[in-house]
Coordinates of C-alpha atoms in Angstrom, one line a residue:
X1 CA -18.2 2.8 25.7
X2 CA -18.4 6.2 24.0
X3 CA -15.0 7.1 22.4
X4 CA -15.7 7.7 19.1
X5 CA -12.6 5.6 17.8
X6 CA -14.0 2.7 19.4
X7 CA -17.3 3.3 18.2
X8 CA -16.3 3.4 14.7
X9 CA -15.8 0.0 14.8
X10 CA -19.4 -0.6 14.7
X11 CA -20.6 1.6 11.7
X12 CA -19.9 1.2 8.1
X13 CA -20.5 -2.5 7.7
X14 CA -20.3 -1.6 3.8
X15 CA -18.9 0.2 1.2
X16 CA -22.0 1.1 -0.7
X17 CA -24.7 1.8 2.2
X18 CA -23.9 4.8 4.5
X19 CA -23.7 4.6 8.6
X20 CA -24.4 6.9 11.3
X21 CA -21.9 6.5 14.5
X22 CA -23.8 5.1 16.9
X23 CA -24.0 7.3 20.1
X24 CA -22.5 4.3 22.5
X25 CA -22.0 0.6 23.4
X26 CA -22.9 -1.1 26.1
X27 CA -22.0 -4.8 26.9
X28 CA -24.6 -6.8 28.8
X29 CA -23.7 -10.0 30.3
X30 CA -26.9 -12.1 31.0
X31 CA -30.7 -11.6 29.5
X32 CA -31.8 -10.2 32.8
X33 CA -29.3 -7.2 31.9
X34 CA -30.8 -7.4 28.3
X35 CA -34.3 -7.3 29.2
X36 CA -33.2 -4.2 31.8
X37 CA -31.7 -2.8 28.6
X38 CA -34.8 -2.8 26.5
X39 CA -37.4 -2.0 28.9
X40 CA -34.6 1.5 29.6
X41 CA -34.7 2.4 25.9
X42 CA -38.2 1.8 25.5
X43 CA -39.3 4.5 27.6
X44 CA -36.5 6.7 26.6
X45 CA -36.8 6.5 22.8
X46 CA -33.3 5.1 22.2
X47 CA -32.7 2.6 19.3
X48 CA -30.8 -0.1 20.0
X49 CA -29.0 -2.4 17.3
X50 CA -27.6 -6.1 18.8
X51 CA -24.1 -7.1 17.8
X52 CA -23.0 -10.3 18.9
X53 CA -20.0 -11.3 16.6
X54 CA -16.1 -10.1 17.2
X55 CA -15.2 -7.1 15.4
X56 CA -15.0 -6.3 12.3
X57 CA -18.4 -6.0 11.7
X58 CA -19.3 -6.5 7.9
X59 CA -23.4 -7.9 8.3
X60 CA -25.8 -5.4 7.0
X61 CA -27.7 -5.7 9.8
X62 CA -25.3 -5.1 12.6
X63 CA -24.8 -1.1 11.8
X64 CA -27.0 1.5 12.4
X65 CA -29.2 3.0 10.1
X66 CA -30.2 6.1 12.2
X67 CA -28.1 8.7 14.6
X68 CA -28.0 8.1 18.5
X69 CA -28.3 4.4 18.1
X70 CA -27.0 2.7 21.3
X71 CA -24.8 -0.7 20.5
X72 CA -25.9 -4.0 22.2
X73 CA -22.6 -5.7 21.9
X74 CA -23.6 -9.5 23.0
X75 CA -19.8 -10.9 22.6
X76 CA -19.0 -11.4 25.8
X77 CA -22.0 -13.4 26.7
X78 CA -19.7 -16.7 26.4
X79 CA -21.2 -19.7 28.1
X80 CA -22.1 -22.9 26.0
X81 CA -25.0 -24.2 28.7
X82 CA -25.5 -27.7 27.8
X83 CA -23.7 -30.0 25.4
X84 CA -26.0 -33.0 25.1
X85 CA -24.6 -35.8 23.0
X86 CA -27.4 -37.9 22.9
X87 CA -30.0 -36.0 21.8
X88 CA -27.2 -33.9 19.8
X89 CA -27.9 -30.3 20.9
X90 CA -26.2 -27.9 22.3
X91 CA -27.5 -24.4 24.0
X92 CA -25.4 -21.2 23.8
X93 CA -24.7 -17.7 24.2
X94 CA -24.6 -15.2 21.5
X95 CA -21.1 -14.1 21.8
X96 CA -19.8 -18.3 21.0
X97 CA -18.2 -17.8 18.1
X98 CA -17.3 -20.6 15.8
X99 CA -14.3 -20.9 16.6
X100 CA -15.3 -21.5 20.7
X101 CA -18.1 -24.1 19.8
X102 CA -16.6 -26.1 16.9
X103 CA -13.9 -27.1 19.3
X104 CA -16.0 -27.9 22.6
X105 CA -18.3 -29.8 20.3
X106 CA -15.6 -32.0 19.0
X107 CA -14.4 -32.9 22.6
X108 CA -18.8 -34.8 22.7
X109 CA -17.5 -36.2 19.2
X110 CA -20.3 -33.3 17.7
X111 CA -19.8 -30.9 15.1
X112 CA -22.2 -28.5 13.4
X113 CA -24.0 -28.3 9.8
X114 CA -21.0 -25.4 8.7
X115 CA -21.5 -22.4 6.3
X116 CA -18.6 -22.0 3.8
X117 CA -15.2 -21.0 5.2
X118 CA -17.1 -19.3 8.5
X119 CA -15.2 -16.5 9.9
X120 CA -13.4 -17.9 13.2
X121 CA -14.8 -14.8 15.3
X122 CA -18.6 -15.1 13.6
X123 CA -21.2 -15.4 16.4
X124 CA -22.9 -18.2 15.8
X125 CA -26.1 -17.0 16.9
X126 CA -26.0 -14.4 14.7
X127 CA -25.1 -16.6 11.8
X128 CA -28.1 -18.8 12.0
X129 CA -30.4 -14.8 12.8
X130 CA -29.2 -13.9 9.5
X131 CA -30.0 -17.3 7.9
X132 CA -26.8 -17.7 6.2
X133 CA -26.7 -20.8 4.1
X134 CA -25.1 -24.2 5.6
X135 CA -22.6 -26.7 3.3
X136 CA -25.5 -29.4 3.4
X137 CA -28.4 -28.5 1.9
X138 CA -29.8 -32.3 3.1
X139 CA -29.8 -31.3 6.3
X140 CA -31.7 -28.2 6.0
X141 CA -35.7 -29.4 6.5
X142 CA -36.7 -26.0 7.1
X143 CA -34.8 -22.8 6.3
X144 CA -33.5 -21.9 10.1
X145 CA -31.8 -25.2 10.7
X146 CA -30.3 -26.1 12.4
X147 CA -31.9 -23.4 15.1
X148 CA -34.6 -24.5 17.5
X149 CA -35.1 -22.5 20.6
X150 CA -34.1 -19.6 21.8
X151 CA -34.4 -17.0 24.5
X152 CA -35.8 -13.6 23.6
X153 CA -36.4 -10.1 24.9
X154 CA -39.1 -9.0 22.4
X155 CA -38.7 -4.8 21.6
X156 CA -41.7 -4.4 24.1
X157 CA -39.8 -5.1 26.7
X158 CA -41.3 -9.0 27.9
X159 CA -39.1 -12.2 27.8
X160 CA -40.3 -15.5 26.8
X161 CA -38.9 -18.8 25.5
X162 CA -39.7 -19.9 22.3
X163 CA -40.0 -23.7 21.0
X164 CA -40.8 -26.5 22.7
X165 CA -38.8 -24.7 25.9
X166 CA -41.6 -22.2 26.3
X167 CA -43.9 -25.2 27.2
X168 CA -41.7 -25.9 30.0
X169 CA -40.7 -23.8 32.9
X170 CA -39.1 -20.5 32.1
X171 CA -35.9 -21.6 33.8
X172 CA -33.5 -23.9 31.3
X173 CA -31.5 -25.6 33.9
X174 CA -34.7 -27.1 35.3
X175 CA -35.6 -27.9 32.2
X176 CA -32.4 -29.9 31.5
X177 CA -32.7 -31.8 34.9
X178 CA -36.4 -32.7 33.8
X179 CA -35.0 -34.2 30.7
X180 CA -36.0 -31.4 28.2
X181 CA -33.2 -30.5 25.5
X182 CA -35.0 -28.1 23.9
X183 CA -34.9 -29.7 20.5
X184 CA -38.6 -28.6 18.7
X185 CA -38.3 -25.0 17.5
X186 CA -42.0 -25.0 16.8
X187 CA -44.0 -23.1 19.9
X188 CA -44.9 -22.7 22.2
X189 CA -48.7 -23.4 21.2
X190 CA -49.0 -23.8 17.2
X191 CA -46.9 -20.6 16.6
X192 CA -43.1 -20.5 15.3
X193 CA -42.0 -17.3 17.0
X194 CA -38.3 -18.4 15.9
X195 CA -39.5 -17.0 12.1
X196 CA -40.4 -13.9 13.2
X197 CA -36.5 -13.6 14.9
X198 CA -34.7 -15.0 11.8
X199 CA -34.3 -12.5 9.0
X200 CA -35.2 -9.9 11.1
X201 CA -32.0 -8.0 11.3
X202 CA -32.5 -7.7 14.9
X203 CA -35.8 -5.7 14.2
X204 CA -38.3 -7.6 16.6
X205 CA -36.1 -8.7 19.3
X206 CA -32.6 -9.7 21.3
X207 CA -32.2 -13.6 21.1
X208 CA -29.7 -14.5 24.5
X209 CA -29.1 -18.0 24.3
X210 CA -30.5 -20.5 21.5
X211 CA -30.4 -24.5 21.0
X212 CA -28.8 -25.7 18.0
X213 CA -28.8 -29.0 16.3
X214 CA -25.4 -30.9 15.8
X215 CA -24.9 -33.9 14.2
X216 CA -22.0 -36.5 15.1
X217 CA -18.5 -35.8 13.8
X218 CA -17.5 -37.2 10.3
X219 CA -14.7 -40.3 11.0
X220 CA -14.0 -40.1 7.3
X221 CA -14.8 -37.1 5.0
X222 CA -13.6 -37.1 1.5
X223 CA -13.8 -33.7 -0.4
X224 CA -14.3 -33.9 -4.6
X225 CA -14.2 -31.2 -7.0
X226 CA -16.2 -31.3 -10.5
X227 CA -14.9 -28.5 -13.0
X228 CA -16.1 -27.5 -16.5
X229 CA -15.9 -24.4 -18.7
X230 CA -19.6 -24.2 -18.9
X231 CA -22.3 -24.3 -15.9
X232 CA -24.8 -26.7 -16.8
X233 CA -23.1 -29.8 -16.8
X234 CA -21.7 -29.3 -13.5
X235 CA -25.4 -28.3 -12.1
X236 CA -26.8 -31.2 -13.3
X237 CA -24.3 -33.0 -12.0
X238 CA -24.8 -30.9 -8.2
X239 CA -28.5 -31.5 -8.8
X240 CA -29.1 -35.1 -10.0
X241 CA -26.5 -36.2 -6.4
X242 CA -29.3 -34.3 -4.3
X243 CA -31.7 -36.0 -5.5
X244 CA -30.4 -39.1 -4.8
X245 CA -29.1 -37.6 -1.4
X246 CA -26.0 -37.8 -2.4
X247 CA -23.1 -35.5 -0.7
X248 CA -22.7 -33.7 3.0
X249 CA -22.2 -30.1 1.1
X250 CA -22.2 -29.0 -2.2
X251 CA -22.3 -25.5 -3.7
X252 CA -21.0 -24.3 -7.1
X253 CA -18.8 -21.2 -7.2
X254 CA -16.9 -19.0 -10.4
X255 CA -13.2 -18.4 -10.8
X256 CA -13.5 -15.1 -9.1
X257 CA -15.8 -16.6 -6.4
X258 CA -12.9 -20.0 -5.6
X259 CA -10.5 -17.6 -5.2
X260 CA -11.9 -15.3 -2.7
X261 CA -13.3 -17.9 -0.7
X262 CA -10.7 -20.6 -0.8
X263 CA -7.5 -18.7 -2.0
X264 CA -4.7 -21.4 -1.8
X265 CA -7.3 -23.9 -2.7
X266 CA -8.3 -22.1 -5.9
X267 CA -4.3 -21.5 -6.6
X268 CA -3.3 -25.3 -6.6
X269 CA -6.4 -26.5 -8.6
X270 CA -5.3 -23.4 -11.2
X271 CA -1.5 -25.2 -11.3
X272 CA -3.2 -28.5 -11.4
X273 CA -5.5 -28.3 -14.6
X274 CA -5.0 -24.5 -15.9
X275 CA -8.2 -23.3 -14.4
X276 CA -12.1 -23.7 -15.2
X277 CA -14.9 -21.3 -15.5
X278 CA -17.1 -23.1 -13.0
X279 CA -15.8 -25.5 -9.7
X280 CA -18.5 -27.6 -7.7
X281 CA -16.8 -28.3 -4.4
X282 CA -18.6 -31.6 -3.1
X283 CA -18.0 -33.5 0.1
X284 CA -19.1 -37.2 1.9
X285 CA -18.6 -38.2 5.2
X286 CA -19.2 -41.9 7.2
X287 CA -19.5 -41.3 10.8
X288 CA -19.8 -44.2 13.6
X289 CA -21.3 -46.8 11.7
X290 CA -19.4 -48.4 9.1
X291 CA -17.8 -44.6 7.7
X292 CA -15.6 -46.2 4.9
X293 CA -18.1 -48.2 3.2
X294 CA -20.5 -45.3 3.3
X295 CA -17.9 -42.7 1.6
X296 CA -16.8 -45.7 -0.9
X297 CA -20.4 -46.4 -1.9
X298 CA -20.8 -42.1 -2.5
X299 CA -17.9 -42.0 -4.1
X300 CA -19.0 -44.8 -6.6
X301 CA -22.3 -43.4 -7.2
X302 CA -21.0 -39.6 -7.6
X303 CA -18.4 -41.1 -9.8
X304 CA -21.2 -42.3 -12.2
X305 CA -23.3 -39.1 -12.0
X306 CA -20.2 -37.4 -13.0
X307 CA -19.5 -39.1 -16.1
X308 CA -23.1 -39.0 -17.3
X309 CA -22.5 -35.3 -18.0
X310 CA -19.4 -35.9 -19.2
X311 CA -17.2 -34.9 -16.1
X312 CA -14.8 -36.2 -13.9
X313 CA -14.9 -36.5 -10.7
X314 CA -11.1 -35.2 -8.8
X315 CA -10.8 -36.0 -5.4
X316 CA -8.6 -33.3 -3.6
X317 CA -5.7 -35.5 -1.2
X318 CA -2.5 -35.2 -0.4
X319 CA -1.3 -31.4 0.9
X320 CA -4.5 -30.1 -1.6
X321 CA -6.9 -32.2 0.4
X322 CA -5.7 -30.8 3.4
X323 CA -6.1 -27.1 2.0
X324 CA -9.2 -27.3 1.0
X325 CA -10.7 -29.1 4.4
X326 CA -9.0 -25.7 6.4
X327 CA -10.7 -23.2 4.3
X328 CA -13.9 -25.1 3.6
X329 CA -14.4 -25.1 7.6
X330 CA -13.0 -21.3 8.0
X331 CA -9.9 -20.4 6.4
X332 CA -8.2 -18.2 9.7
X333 CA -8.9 -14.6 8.1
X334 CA -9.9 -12.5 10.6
X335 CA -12.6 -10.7 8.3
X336 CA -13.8 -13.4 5.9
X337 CA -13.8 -14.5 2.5
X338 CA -16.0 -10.9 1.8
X339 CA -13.3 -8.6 3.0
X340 CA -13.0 -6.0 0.4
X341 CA -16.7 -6.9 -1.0
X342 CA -20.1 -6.3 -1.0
X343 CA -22.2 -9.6 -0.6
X344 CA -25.8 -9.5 -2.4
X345 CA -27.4 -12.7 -2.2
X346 CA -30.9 -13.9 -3.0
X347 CA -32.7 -17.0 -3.9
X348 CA -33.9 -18.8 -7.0
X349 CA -33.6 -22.5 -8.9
X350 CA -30.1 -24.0 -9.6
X351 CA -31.2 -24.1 -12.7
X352 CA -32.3 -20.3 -13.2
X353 CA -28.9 -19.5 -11.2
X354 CA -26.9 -20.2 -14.5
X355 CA -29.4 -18.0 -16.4
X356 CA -29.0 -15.3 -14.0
X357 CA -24.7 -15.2 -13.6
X358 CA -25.0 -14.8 -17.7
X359 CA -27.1 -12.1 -17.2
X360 CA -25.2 -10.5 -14.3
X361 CA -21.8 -11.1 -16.2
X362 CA -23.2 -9.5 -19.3
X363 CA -24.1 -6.2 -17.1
X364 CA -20.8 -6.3 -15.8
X365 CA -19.2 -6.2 -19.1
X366 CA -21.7 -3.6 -20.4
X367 CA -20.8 -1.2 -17.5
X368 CA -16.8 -1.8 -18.3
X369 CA -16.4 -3.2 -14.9
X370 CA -12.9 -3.9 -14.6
X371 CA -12.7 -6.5 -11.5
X372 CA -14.2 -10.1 -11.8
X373 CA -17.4 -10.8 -10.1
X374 CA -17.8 -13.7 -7.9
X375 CA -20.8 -15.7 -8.1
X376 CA -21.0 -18.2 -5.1
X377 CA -24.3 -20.6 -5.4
X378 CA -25.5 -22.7 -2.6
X379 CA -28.3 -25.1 -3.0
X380 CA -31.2 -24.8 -0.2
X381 CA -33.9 -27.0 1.5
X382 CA -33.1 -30.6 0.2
X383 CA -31.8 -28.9 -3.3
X384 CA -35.1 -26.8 -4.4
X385 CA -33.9 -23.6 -4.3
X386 CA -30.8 -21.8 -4.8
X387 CA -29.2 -18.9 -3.1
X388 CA -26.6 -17.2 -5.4
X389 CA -24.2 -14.9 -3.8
X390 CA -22.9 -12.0 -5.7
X391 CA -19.5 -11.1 -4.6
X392 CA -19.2 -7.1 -6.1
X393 CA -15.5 -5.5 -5.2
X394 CA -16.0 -2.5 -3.4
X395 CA -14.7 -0.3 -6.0
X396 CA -16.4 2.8 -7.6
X397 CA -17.3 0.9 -10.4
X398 CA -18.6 -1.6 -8.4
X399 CA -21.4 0.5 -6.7
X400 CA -22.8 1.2 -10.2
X401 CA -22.9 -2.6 -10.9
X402 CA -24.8 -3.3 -7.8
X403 CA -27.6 -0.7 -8.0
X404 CA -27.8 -1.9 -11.3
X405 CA -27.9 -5.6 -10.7
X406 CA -30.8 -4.8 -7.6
X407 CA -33.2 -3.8 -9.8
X408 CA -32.5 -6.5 -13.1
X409 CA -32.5 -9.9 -10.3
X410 CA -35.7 -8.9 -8.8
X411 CA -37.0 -7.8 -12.8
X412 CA -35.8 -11.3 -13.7
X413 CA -37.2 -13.0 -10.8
X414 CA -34.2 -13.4 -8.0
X415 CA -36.5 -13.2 -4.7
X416 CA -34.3 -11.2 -1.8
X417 CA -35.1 -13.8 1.4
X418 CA -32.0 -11.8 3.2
X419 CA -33.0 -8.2 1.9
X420 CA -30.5 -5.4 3.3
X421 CA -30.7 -1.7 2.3
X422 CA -32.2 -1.3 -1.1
X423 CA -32.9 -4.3 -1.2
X424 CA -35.4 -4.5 1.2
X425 CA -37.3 -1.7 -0.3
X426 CA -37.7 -3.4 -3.8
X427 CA -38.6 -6.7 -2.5
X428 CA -41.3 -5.1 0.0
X429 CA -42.2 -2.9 -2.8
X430 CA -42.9 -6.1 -4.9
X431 CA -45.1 -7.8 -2.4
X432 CA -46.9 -4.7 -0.5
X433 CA -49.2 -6.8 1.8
X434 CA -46.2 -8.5 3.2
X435 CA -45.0 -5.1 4.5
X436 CA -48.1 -4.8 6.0
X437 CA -48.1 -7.7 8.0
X438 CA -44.8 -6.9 8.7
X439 CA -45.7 -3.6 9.7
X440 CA -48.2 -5.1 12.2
X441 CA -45.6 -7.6 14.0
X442 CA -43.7 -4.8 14.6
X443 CA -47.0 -3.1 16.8
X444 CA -47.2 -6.5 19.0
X445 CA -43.2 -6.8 19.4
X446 CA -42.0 -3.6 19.2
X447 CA -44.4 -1.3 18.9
X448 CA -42.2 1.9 20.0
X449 CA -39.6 1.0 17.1
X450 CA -36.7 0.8 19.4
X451 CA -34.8 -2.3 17.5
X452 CA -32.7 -1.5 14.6
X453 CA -35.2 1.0 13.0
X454 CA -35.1 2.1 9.5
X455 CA -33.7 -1.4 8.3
X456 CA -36.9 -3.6 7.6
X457 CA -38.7 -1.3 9.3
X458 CA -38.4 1.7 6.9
X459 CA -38.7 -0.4 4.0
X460 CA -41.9 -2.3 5.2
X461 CA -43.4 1.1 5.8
X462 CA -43.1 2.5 2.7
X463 CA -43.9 -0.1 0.3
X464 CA -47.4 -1.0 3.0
X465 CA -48.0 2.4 1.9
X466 CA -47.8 2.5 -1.3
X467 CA -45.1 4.5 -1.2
X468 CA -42.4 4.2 -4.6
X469 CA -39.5 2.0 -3.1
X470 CA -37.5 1.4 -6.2
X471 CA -33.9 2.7 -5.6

């Protein structure tokens, strides 16, 4: 594909980073094609950037950051290989979206560890590449879950299988009929190639089928809200249930935050109780065994953790109830609760996020910003870290904010685990020696820079040299 109308479709992911049109798209429809692909641009000198979501195309990494790029548009690589109930893992394509898998898991009484309100046409693939946040933080026992194995064409042209399927046979039905699901993302040997591929803004290589962990489908699910003018209580609140274990998601969000991401939710709880500074959506769920007793016995205890900071705990039913469950699990708009914004997240404490939405709010104010700014905070690994979400309207006023705000949250300590554009140069430029090593991946997996250069790439360079990366 080279019409330049079509191609547009692929550059300008957002408002306030520029985007060369890429030179053409191509749409491969197995890894053999992909590897073909790779091993092509290699020798010619082309860079390619993977895409594997329906358009429109709003990641960071998905654009190209240099002219002549070629597009490796994954989306119609389709097929969900196994479904495996038992052992609760599933192996897919790139271009299964969640709205293709959630509904074929369902029918093996499987669902998936969910980000909130996931764009119906988001790859899902991609999704867990990018390491976007998922609803239940007790879930996540490293940062990548639920991702285990994958396929990969490195930028050097070879293709291997990483986790426990690169011990095996490089074939994955013959794995599957010798009773290998592909469920230990470690490998093969004592490495973890699957962290080099996530976070890599497709920079090292083209993943073309992964396995992902599922859990069994919630029988009952309840969904509460806590609400206060002030953000404290309801973090201690969020933080004292995860300790306990308490909840199947939980994340905190601002007025400006509920509203973009669960519109009609955010509008009923408004008419409900006039509206709160802070909302902590939090949700429990009984599965096969015994599912009301469990959600009655949460309930109980999250009751009483809830009063202890002097808040109530609302359970959302009736026509509300229903509301929020559709835009919790992706509320139908075609681009996403970020549509119209540009999405700068990094990672700290839940107790340092308060500290830094203060700060951030203050700057805003200072600047005369006139739009609110949406501050979405998800708790991480079992509840000991943080990632907080800044949500900046792309307005012209905005773009100030956010070069702005880069430099003060790494100042005060905000570490960018997901660093796009500028960010990647001041986090690098923090932390030189990691750009080195970085620097020297790239020379084993793609030593002719042929994957999405100048995204990590650039920035890793610069700050390994020394180079001043502050934007």
């Amino acid at each position: 594909m080279t019409a330049e109308e079509d191609l547009r479709l692929y550059a300008g992911a957002r408002a306030f980073d520029a985007s060369p049109l890429p030179s053409a798209a191509v749409f491969p429809a197995n890894g053999e094609e992909v590897q073909k692909l790779v091993l092509w641009a290699k020798e010619a000198g082309v860079p390619l950037v993977p895409v594997s979501s329906a358009a429109p195309h709003r990641s960071p990494a998905s654009a190209p950051s240099v002219p002549g790029a070629v597009i490796v548009d994954l989306s119609r690589m389709k097929k969900i290989h196994s479904i495996n109930r038992r052992f609760c893992m599933a192996v897919i394509e790139p271009g299964v979206t969640y709205g293709e898998l959630r509904p074929a898991l369902a029918k093996e009484g499987l669902t998936i560890n969910l980000p909130v309100a996931p764009r119906p046409g988001k790859s899902v693939i991609a999704d867990l590449l990018e390491v976007t946040p998922r609803r239940n933080c007790l879930l996540n026992w490293n940062y990548i879950d639920p991702l285990r194995c994958t396929e990969v064409t490195w930028g050097d042209g070879q293709k291997m299988f990483t986790g426990e399927a690169g011990g095996g046979a490089p074939d994955l039905k013959k794995q599957q009929s010798q009773g290998k699901w592909q469920i230990n993302g470690g490998g093969p040997m004592m490495l973890d190639f699957c962290r080099i591929l996530a976070g890599s803004q497709g920079t090292t290589g083209i993943v073309t089928w992964a396995s992902v962990k599922c859990e069994p489908i919630e029988t009952v699910k309840k969904v509460f809200v806590l609400r206060s003018q002030d953000y404290d209580p309801v973090r201690r609140a969020v933080q004292n249930a995860l300790k306990l274990r308490f909840s199947d998601g939980a994340f905190l969000v601002n007025g400006a935050a509920l509203y973009r991401m669960l519109p009609d939710t955010a509008q009923l709880l408004a008419e409900a109780d006039g509206g709160a500074a802070w909302t902590a959506v939090i949700e429990a769920s009984g599965r096969e065994i015994l599912p009301e007793m469990r959600v009655a016995q949460q309930e109980e205890d999250l009751r009483g953790i809830a009063a202890a900071q002097g808040l109530v705990l609302t359970e959302l039913t009736g026509a509300l109830g229903e509301t929020a469950g559709r835009e919790l699990d992706g509320s139908g708009f075609a681009e996403g609760y970020a549509a119209g914004a540009v999405r700068l997240p990094f990672v700290t404490t839940l107790g340092k996020a308060g500290e830094f939405a203060e700060k951030l709010q203050a700057t805003a104010n200072q600047k005369d910003c006139g739009f609110g700014l949406g501050l979405y905070i998800q708790p991480l690994h079992q509840g000991v870290s943080a990632q907080v979400e800044v949500l900046v309207p792309e307005l012209p006023e905005g773009e100030s904010f956010y070069r702005t705000a880069l430099a003060q949250i790494a100042a005060d300590g905000g570490y960018y685990e997901r660093p796009y554009g500028d960010a990647a140069k001041i986090q690098f430029g923090k932390d030189p020696e990691a750009a080195r090593t970085l620097e020297k991946l790239y020379d084993i997996f793609d030593p002719a820079r042929i994957l999405n250069p100048g995204k990590l790439t650039k920035a890793a360079a610069a700050a390994g040299q020394g180079e001043e990366v502050q934007p």
